Short mmCIF file of C-alpha atoms in Angstrom, two decimals:
data_model
loop_
_atom_site.label_atom_id
_atom_site.label_comp_id
_atom_site.label_asym_id
_atom_site.label_seq_id
_atom_site.Cartn_x
_atom_site.Cartn_y
_atom_site.Cartn_z
CA MET A 12 0.00 0.00 0.00
CA LEU A 13 2.87 2.35 0.80
CA LYS A 14 4.33 1.83 -2.68
CA GLU A 15 0.97 2.65 -4.25
CA PHE A 16 0.79 5.82 -2.17
CA ASP A 17 4.28 6.78 -3.27
CA GLU A 18 3.43 6.18 -6.93
CA ILE A 19 0.86 8.93 -6.58
CA PHE A 20 2.74 11.38 -4.37
CA GLY A 21 6.41 10.39 -4.88
CA ILE A 22 7.52 11.07 -1.31
CA LEU A 23 9.59 8.00 -0.39
CA SER A 24 13.29 8.67 0.03
CA GLU A 25 15.97 7.68 -2.44
CA VAL A 26 17.66 5.68 0.32
CA GLU A 27 14.81 3.22 0.22
CA GLU A 28 15.27 2.79 -3.53
CA THR A 29 19.01 2.27 -3.08
CA GLU A 30 18.42 -0.40 -0.47
CA LEU A 31 15.90 -2.08 -2.74
CA SER A 32 18.34 -2.01 -5.63
CA LYS A 33 21.04 -3.53 -3.43
CA GLU A 34 18.66 -6.30 -2.32
CA ILE A 35 17.72 -7.01 -5.94
CA GLU A 36 21.36 -7.11 -7.03
CA GLU A 37 22.17 -9.53 -4.20
CA LEU A 38 19.27 -11.80 -5.15
CA ILE A 39 20.34 -11.82 -8.79
CA GLN A 40 23.91 -12.69 -7.78
CA LYS A 41 22.73 -15.50 -5.47
CA ARG A 42 20.57 -16.86 -8.28
CA GLU A 43 23.49 -16.85 -10.69
CA GLU A 44 25.66 -18.66 -8.15
CA ALA A 45 22.93 -21.26 -7.60
CA ARG A 46 22.66 -21.81 -11.37
CA LYS A 47 26.41 -22.30 -11.70
CA LYS A 48 26.27 -24.94 -8.97
CA GLY A 49 23.36 -26.68 -10.66
CA ASP A 50 20.99 -25.78 -7.82
CA TYR A 51 18.09 -24.99 -10.11
CA LYS A 52 15.49 -25.28 -7.37
CA THR A 53 17.04 -22.37 -5.46
CA ALA A 54 17.56 -20.42 -8.69
CA ASP A 55 13.89 -20.85 -9.59
CA GLU A 56 12.78 -19.81 -6.10
CA ILE A 57 14.84 -16.62 -6.36
CA ARG A 58 13.48 -15.91 -9.84
CA LYS A 59 9.93 -16.35 -8.50
CA LYS A 60 10.65 -13.98 -5.59
CA LEU A 61 12.06 -11.34 -7.93
CA LYS A 62 8.96 -11.53 -10.08
CA GLU A 63 6.39 -11.56 -7.28
CA GLU A 64 7.96 -9.01 -4.96
CA PHE A 65 9.72 -6.65 -7.36
CA GLY A 66 8.11 -7.22 -10.74
CA ILE A 67 11.45 -8.30 -12.23
CA ILE A 68 11.39 -11.04 -14.83
CA LEU A 69 14.63 -12.89 -15.54
CA GLU A 70 14.91 -15.09 -18.61
CA ASP A 71 17.68 -17.59 -19.21
CA LYS A 72 19.01 -17.80 -22.75
CA LYS A 73 21.86 -19.62 -24.42
CA GLU A 74 23.72 -16.31 -24.71
CA GLY A 75 23.42 -15.68 -20.97
#
């Protein structure tokens, strides 16, 4: 609800966005590490979390 409020009024601080970005970057890195280890269950769980919580969709392709 707070995010919806901010979308209208734009009052949340940039610090919050920075922390969010850092959390997203860490999740993406953990997912990549899990994929390299062949732990696809964990990688899929992280991908699902990124999509559901942050609206980020990651697609795996042959090129990377």
